[in-house]
Amino acid sequence: MWRWLGLIVVTAAATVVLDELSVPSAALFAGLVVAAALALAGLAPRERHLSDGAGTKPPLPRPIGIAGQGVLGVYIGTMVQPSVLAGLADSWLPVIVIALGTLVLSVAGGALLGLHRRVDPLTGSLALVAGGASGLVALTRELGGDERMVAVVQYVRVGLVTVSLPIVATTVFGAHTGSATSTHSASAGDQLWGLLLCAGAMAVGITVGRLIRLPAAGLLGPLIVTVVAELTGVAGSAAVPVVLVTAGYAVIGWQAGLGFTQESLRATGRVLPHAVVLIVLIGVGSAGLGAALSVWTGESMFDGYLATTPGGIYAVLAAAAASGSNITFVLASQIVRVLLMLFVAPFAARLYNRWRLRRDNRRRLRGPGQPAPVPAADQPVYPRVS
């Protein structure tokens, strides 16, 4: 009990500090770092023993982890508002095509990372997906990947994008990206309606998601229900309470952080330099796609760059608002990218992982030095001797 209390208090304090420093997804980063530090120091909540004494379970109860994913799914879903998506006007096709291009870049980078002997293909694929970092961390455990590796690499990706964005904006595009403040805050009524939406979307989304065997139903189920509610107008002006979103982020961070050991930390440290190089290459490739989007849609080069930036959506929106860019186009493009990454990336990663496993199994069965089997259609047919 005292270990849990210490984790909660230190995470809350770290979240406040990081939030003041404008760190994106402050609660997730705080939860990840605090939980990892306590785990490495031997002060974190311990694994729970099974009733039959045959093994242990993770420190964080599974229902709490699923609830954190559900809250995050609803929160992301509330961003998909018809008025925002209308900002794409006639640019739907180019935005989707370019977003798919970003996905291909991400999966290719993940496949290269998966070649590292300390990274399995599924983890590599998810670690470098350019969008929905917190959602992808939540998805990883459900899909059987290493959520610790994904959490660290994804947060490094978001950090690099956030830090480099104002530098690129100023030096390359000559844009001013000073702070832009917003005084809008949701009313108590909107937050109460958001709480009810959260409960309903989680109940329906998780239940139906499990029935239809949806991958990572804890996140994607509520996300789908919320998107439908937003697009049909049922959600209205619902806003998920900030306290609930913060708690959801912290839970996702704890899930990854509590699993850290000295060995896993060393493994992550060895992989990180390779990951950083791939993150930079994906960023450069995304900037090229942004230029293509600008030419295709007629938007400015800077708007194209902001619309395709692979992560740091809140930093992107702040830069768009401060520089006078077409913020509705940028926001709509970024939301399409995040949704596409969250929905398509898990299936793409799983298919790639299955293909790799089948290929490796065929090689093992064939044995070293054995020739590849000749397809039946190409084998010679000899007459039967009676």
Coordinates of C-alpha atoms in Angstrom, one line a residue:
M1 CA 0.0 0.0 0.0
W2 CA 2.8 2.4 0.9
R3 CA 4.6 1.7 -2.3
W4 CA 1.5 2.5 -4.3
L5 CA 1.0 5.7 -2.3
G6 CA 4.6 6.7 -3.0
L7 CA 4.2 6.1 -6.7
I8 CA 1.1 8.1 -6.9
V9 CA 2.4 11.1 -4.9
V10 CA 5.8 11.3 -6.7
T11 CA 4.1 10.9 -10.1
A12 CA 1.6 13.7 -9.3
A13 CA 4.4 16.0 -8.3
A14 CA 6.5 15.2 -11.3
T15 CA 3.5 15.7 -13.6
V16 CA 2.9 19.3 -12.2
V17 CA 6.6 20.1 -12.8
L18 CA 6.7 18.7 -16.3
D19 CA 3.4 20.4 -17.2
E20 CA 4.8 23.8 -16.1
L21 CA 7.7 23.1 -18.5
S22 CA 5.2 22.4 -21.3
V23 CA 6.4 18.8 -21.7
P24 CA 3.9 16.9 -24.0
S25 CA 1.9 14.2 -22.3
A26 CA 3.5 15.2 -19.0
A27 CA 1.6 12.6 -16.9
L28 CA 2.6 9.7 -19.2
F29 CA 6.3 10.8 -19.1
A30 CA 6.1 11.3 -15.3
G31 CA 4.5 7.9 -14.8
L32 CA 7.0 6.2 -17.0
V33 CA 10.1 7.8 -15.5
V34 CA 9.0 7.6 -11.8
A35 CA 7.8 4.0 -12.1
A36 CA 11.0 2.9 -13.8
A37 CA 13.2 4.7 -11.3
L38 CA 11.3 3.1 -8.3
A39 CA 11.4 -0.3 -10.0
L40 CA 15.1 -0.1 -10.5
A41 CA 15.6 1.1 -6.9
G42 CA 13.4 -1.8 -5.6
L43 CA 10.8 0.6 -4.2
A44 CA 8.0 0.1 -6.7
P45 CA 4.9 -2.0 -6.1
R46 CA 5.8 -5.6 -6.3
E47 CA 4.5 -8.3 -8.6
R48 CA 1.4 -10.1 -7.3
H49 CA 1.5 -13.8 -6.6
L50 CA -1.2 -16.1 -8.2
S51 CA -3.5 -17.8 -5.8
D52 CA -2.2 -21.2 -6.6
G53 CA 1.4 -20.0 -6.1
A54 CA 2.4 -21.1 -9.7
G55 CA 3.6 -17.7 -10.8
T56 CA 3.2 -13.9 -10.6
K57 CA 1.1 -11.2 -12.2
P58 CA 2.2 -7.6 -13.1
P59 CA 2.0 -5.1 -10.2
L60 CA -0.7 -3.0 -12.0
P61 CA -4.0 -4.9 -12.0
R62 CA -5.2 -5.5 -15.6
P63 CA -8.6 -3.8 -15.1
I64 CA -6.9 -0.6 -14.1
G65 CA -4.7 -0.8 -17.2
I66 CA -7.7 -1.4 -19.4
A67 CA -9.5 1.6 -17.8
G68 CA -6.5 3.8 -18.6
Q69 CA -6.6 2.7 -22.2
G70 CA -10.3 3.3 -22.4
V71 CA -10.1 6.8 -21.1
L72 CA -7.3 7.6 -23.6
G73 CA -9.4 6.1 -26.4
V74 CA -12.4 8.3 -25.5
Y75 CA -10.1 11.4 -25.2
I76 CA -8.6 10.9 -28.6
G77 CA -12.0 10.2 -30.1
T78 CA -13.4 13.6 -28.8
M79 CA -10.9 15.3 -31.1
V80 CA -12.7 14.0 -34.2
Q81 CA -15.3 16.7 -34.6
P82 CA -17.2 17.3 -37.8
S83 CA -16.3 21.0 -37.7
V84 CA -12.6 20.2 -37.6
L85 CA -12.7 17.6 -40.3
A86 CA -14.6 20.0 -42.5
G87 CA -11.3 22.0 -42.6
L88 CA -10.0 19.4 -45.1
A89 CA -12.7 20.5 -47.7
D90 CA -11.7 18.9 -51.0
S91 CA -8.3 17.7 -49.6
W92 CA -9.4 14.4 -48.2
L93 CA -7.7 12.3 -50.8
P94 CA -4.3 13.9 -50.7
V95 CA -4.3 14.0 -46.9
I96 CA -5.2 10.2 -46.7
V97 CA -2.6 9.3 -49.3
I98 CA 0.1 11.3 -47.6
A99 CA -0.8 9.8 -44.2
L100 CA -0.5 6.3 -45.7
G101 CA 2.9 7.3 -47.0
T102 CA 3.9 8.3 -43.5
L103 CA 2.6 4.9 -42.2
V104 CA 4.7 3.2 -44.8
L105 CA 7.8 5.2 -43.7
S106 CA 7.1 4.3 -40.1
V107 CA 6.6 0.6 -40.7
A108 CA 9.8 0.5 -42.9
G109 CA 11.7 2.2 -40.1
G110 CA 10.2 -0.2 -37.6
A111 CA 11.2 -3.2 -39.7
L112 CA 14.8 -1.9 -39.8
L113 CA 14.8 -1.4 -36.0
G114 CA 13.4 -5.0 -35.7
L115 CA 16.6 -6.3 -37.3
H116 CA 18.4 -5.3 -34.1
R117 CA 19.1 -8.5 -32.1
R118 CA 17.5 -6.9 -29.0
V119 CA 14.3 -5.9 -30.7
D120 CA 11.6 -8.3 -32.0
P121 CA 9.9 -7.3 -35.2
L122 CA 6.5 -6.4 -33.6
T123 CA 8.1 -4.1 -31.0
G124 CA 10.2 -2.5 -33.7
S125 CA 7.2 -1.9 -35.9
L126 CA 5.2 -0.2 -33.1
A127 CA 8.1 1.7 -31.6
L128 CA 8.5 3.9 -34.7
V129 CA 4.9 4.4 -35.8
A130 CA 4.6 8.2 -36.3
G131 CA 1.5 9.1 -34.4
G132 CA -0.5 8.4 -31.2
A133 CA 2.5 7.6 -29.0
S134 CA 0.5 7.1 -25.8
G135 CA -2.1 5.0 -27.6
L136 CA 0.6 2.8 -29.2
V137 CA 2.2 2.2 -25.8
A138 CA -1.2 1.0 -24.6
L139 CA -1.6 -1.2 -27.6
T140 CA 1.8 -2.9 -27.3
R141 CA 1.1 -5.1 -24.3
E142 CA -2.2 -6.3 -25.9
L143 CA -0.4 -7.2 -29.1
G144 CA 2.5 -9.0 -27.3
G145 CA 5.3 -6.5 -27.8
D146 CA 7.8 -5.0 -25.4
E147 CA 6.0 -1.9 -24.1
R148 CA 9.1 -0.6 -22.2
M149 CA 11.0 -0.3 -25.5
V150 CA 8.0 1.2 -27.3
A151 CA 7.4 3.7 -24.5
V152 CA 11.0 5.0 -24.5
V153 CA 11.4 5.1 -28.3
Q154 CA 8.0 6.8 -28.8
Y155 CA 8.7 9.4 -26.2
V156 CA 12.1 10.1 -27.7
R157 CA 10.4 10.5 -31.0
V158 CA 7.9 13.0 -29.6
G159 CA 10.6 14.9 -27.8
L160 CA 12.8 15.2 -30.9
V161 CA 9.9 16.4 -33.0
T162 CA 8.8 18.9 -30.4
V163 CA 12.3 20.3 -29.9
S164 CA 13.1 20.4 -33.7
L165 CA 9.8 21.9 -34.8
P166 CA 10.4 25.6 -33.8
I167 CA 14.0 25.4 -35.1
V168 CA 12.9 24.1 -38.5
A169 CA 10.0 26.5 -38.6
T170 CA 12.3 29.5 -37.9
T171 CA 15.4 28.6 -39.9
V172 CA 13.7 26.9 -42.9
F173 CA 10.3 28.6 -43.2
G174 CA 11.0 31.9 -41.4
A175 CA 7.9 31.4 -39.3
H176 CA 7.3 32.8 -35.8
T177 CA 6.3 30.1 -33.4
G178 CA 6.1 31.9 -30.1
S179 CA 3.7 30.8 -27.5
A180 CA 0.0 30.9 -28.2
T181 CA -2.3 30.7 -25.3
S182 CA -5.9 29.5 -25.1
T183 CA -8.4 30.7 -22.5
H184 CA -11.0 28.1 -23.4
S185 CA -11.9 25.6 -20.7
A186 CA -14.7 23.1 -20.7
S187 CA -17.7 23.9 -18.5
A188 CA -18.8 21.7 -15.6
G189 CA -21.8 20.5 -17.6
D190 CA -19.5 19.5 -20.6
Q191 CA -17.2 17.6 -18.3
L192 CA -20.1 15.8 -16.6
W193 CA -21.4 14.8 -20.1
G194 CA -17.9 13.8 -21.0
L195 CA -17.8 11.6 -17.9
L196 CA -21.0 9.9 -18.9
L197 CA -19.7 9.5 -22.5
C198 CA -16.5 8.0 -21.2
A199 CA -18.4 5.4 -19.1
G200 CA -20.8 4.5 -21.9
A201 CA -18.1 4.4 -24.7
M202 CA -15.9 2.2 -22.5
A203 CA -18.6 -0.2 -21.5
V204 CA -19.9 -0.6 -25.1
G205 CA -16.6 -0.4 -26.9
I206 CA -14.6 -2.8 -24.7
T207 CA -17.4 -5.4 -24.5
V208 CA -18.2 -5.4 -28.3
G209 CA -14.5 -5.1 -29.1
R210 CA -13.8 -8.3 -27.2
L211 CA -16.7 -10.1 -28.7
I212 CA -15.5 -9.4 -32.3
R213 CA -11.8 -9.9 -31.2
L214 CA -10.7 -6.4 -32.0
P215 CA -7.0 -6.0 -31.4
A216 CA -6.4 -3.9 -28.2
A217 CA -10.1 -3.6 -27.6
G218 CA -9.4 -1.6 -24.4
L219 CA -8.2 1.4 -26.5
L220 CA -9.7 0.9 -30.0
G221 CA -13.2 -0.1 -28.8
P222 CA -14.0 3.1 -26.9
L223 CA -12.2 5.1 -29.6
I224 CA -14.5 3.8 -32.3
V225 CA -17.6 4.4 -30.2
T226 CA -16.5 8.0 -29.4
V227 CA -15.7 8.8 -33.0
V228 CA -19.2 7.6 -34.1
A229 CA -20.8 9.6 -31.3
E230 CA -18.8 12.7 -32.4
L231 CA -19.6 12.4 -36.1
T232 CA -23.4 11.7 -35.4
G233 CA -23.6 14.6 -33.0
V234 CA -24.5 12.4 -30.0
A235 CA -21.4 13.5 -28.1
G236 CA -22.3 17.2 -28.4
S237 CA -19.8 19.3 -26.5
A238 CA -18.7 16.5 -24.2
A239 CA -15.2 17.0 -22.7
V240 CA -13.4 14.3 -20.8
P241 CA -12.4 15.8 -17.4
V242 CA -8.7 16.7 -17.3
V243 CA -8.1 14.8 -14.1
L244 CA -9.4 11.6 -15.7
V245 CA -7.2 12.1 -18.8
T246 CA -4.1 12.8 -16.6
A247 CA -4.8 9.6 -14.6
G248 CA -5.2 7.6 -17.8
Y249 CA -1.8 8.9 -19.0
A250 CA -0.2 8.1 -15.7
V251 CA -1.5 4.5 -15.8
I252 CA -0.1 4.0 -19.3
G253 CA 3.2 5.3 -18.1
W254 CA 3.1 3.0 -15.0
Q255 CA 2.4 -0.1 -17.1
A256 CA 5.6 0.4 -19.0
G257 CA 7.8 1.8 -16.2
L258 CA 7.0 -0.9 -13.6
G259 CA 8.4 -3.6 -15.9
F260 CA 11.9 -2.1 -16.1
T261 CA 14.9 -4.0 -14.8
Q262 CA 18.6 -3.4 -15.0
E263 CA 18.8 -5.7 -18.0
S264 CA 15.9 -4.1 -19.9
L265 CA 17.4 -0.7 -19.2
R266 CA 20.7 -1.7 -20.7
A267 CA 19.0 -3.3 -23.7
T268 CA 17.0 -0.1 -24.3
G269 CA 20.2 2.0 -24.0
R270 CA 21.9 -0.1 -26.7
V271 CA 18.9 0.2 -29.1
L272 CA 18.3 3.9 -28.6
P273 CA 21.1 5.3 -30.9
H274 CA 19.8 3.2 -33.8
A275 CA 16.2 4.3 -33.0
V276 CA 17.3 8.0 -33.0
V277 CA 18.8 7.7 -36.5
L278 CA 15.7 6.1 -37.8
I279 CA 13.5 8.7 -36.1
V280 CA 15.5 11.5 -37.9
L281 CA 15.2 9.7 -41.2
I282 CA 11.4 9.3 -40.8
G283 CA 11.2 13.0 -39.9
V284 CA 13.1 14.0 -43.1
G285 CA 10.9 11.7 -45.1
S286 CA 7.7 13.2 -43.6
A287 CA 8.9 16.7 -44.4
G288 CA 9.3 15.5 -48.0
L289 CA 5.7 14.2 -47.9
G290 CA 4.7 17.6 -46.5
A291 CA 6.1 19.3 -49.5
A292 CA 4.2 16.9 -51.8
L293 CA 1.0 17.6 -49.8
S294 CA 1.6 21.4 -50.3
V295 CA 2.0 21.0 -54.0
W296 CA -1.1 18.7 -54.2
T297 CA -3.5 20.8 -52.2
G298 CA -2.2 24.4 -52.8
E299 CA -1.6 25.0 -49.1
S300 CA 1.7 26.7 -48.1
M301 CA 4.9 24.7 -47.6
F302 CA 4.8 25.4 -43.9
D303 CA 1.2 24.2 -43.6
G304 CA 2.2 21.0 -45.4
Y305 CA 5.2 20.6 -43.0
L306 CA 3.0 21.1 -40.0
A307 CA 0.3 18.8 -41.3
T308 CA 2.7 15.9 -41.8
T309 CA 5.0 16.4 -38.8
P310 CA 5.3 12.8 -37.3
G311 CA 4.2 13.6 -33.7
G312 CA 3.9 16.3 -31.1
I313 CA 0.4 17.3 -32.2
Y314 CA 0.0 19.9 -29.4
A315 CA 3.3 21.5 -30.3
V316 CA 2.2 21.5 -33.9
L317 CA -1.1 23.2 -33.1
A318 CA 0.7 25.8 -31.0
A319 CA 3.1 26.6 -33.8
A320 CA 0.2 26.8 -36.3
A321 CA -1.8 29.2 -34.1
A322 CA 1.2 31.4 -33.4
S323 CA 2.3 31.6 -37.0
G324 CA -1.1 32.3 -38.5
S325 CA -1.2 29.1 -40.4
N326 CA -4.3 27.3 -41.7
I327 CA -4.9 25.7 -38.3
T328 CA -8.1 23.8 -39.3
F329 CA -6.3 22.1 -42.2
V330 CA -3.3 21.3 -40.0
L331 CA -5.5 20.0 -37.1
A332 CA -7.7 17.9 -39.4
S333 CA -4.6 16.4 -41.2
Q334 CA -3.0 15.6 -37.9
I335 CA -6.1 13.9 -36.5
V336 CA -6.5 11.8 -39.7
R337 CA -2.8 10.8 -39.3
V338 CA -3.2 9.8 -35.6
L339 CA -6.4 7.8 -36.3
L340 CA -4.8 6.0 -39.3
M341 CA -1.8 5.1 -37.2
L342 CA -3.8 3.8 -34.3
F343 CA -6.2 1.7 -36.5
V344 CA -3.9 0.5 -39.3
A345 CA -0.5 0.2 -37.6
P346 CA -1.5 -2.6 -35.2
F347 CA -2.8 -4.7 -38.1
A348 CA 0.2 -3.9 -40.2
A349 CA 2.6 -4.7 -37.4
R350 CA 0.8 -8.0 -36.6
L351 CA 0.8 -9.1 -40.3
Y352 CA 4.5 -8.2 -40.7
N353 CA 5.3 -10.2 -37.5
R354 CA 3.4 -13.2 -38.7
W355 CA 5.1 -13.1 -42.1
R356 CA 8.5 -13.0 -40.3
L357 CA 7.6 -15.9 -38.0
R358 CA 6.4 -18.0 -41.0
R359 CA 9.6 -17.2 -42.9
D360 CA 11.8 -18.1 -40.0
N361 CA 9.9 -21.3 -39.3
R362 CA 10.3 -22.4 -42.9
R363 CA 14.0 -21.7 -42.7
R364 CA 14.3 -23.7 -39.5
L365 CA 12.4 -26.7 -40.9
R366 CA 14.5 -26.6 -44.1
G367 CA 17.7 -26.6 -42.1
P368 CA 21.1 -25.0 -42.9
G369 CA 22.4 -25.6 -46.3
Q370 CA 19.2 -27.2 -47.6
P371 CA 17.9 -26.0 -51.0
A372 CA 14.5 -24.3 -51.1
P373 CA 11.7 -26.7 -51.9
V374 CA 10.6 -26.8 -55.5
P375 CA 7.0 -25.7 -56.0
A376 CA 4.7 -28.6 -57.0
A377 CA 3.8 -27.0 -60.3
D378 CA 7.5 -26.9 -61.3
Q379 CA 8.4 -30.5 -60.2
P380 CA 9.0 -33.0 -63.0
V381 CA 6.3 -35.7 -63.5
Y382 CA 7.6 -39.2 -64.1
P383 CA 5.6 -42.0 -65.6
R384 CA 4.5 -44.6 -63.0
V385 CA 6.1 -48.0 -63.5
S386 CA 3.8 -50.9 -62.8

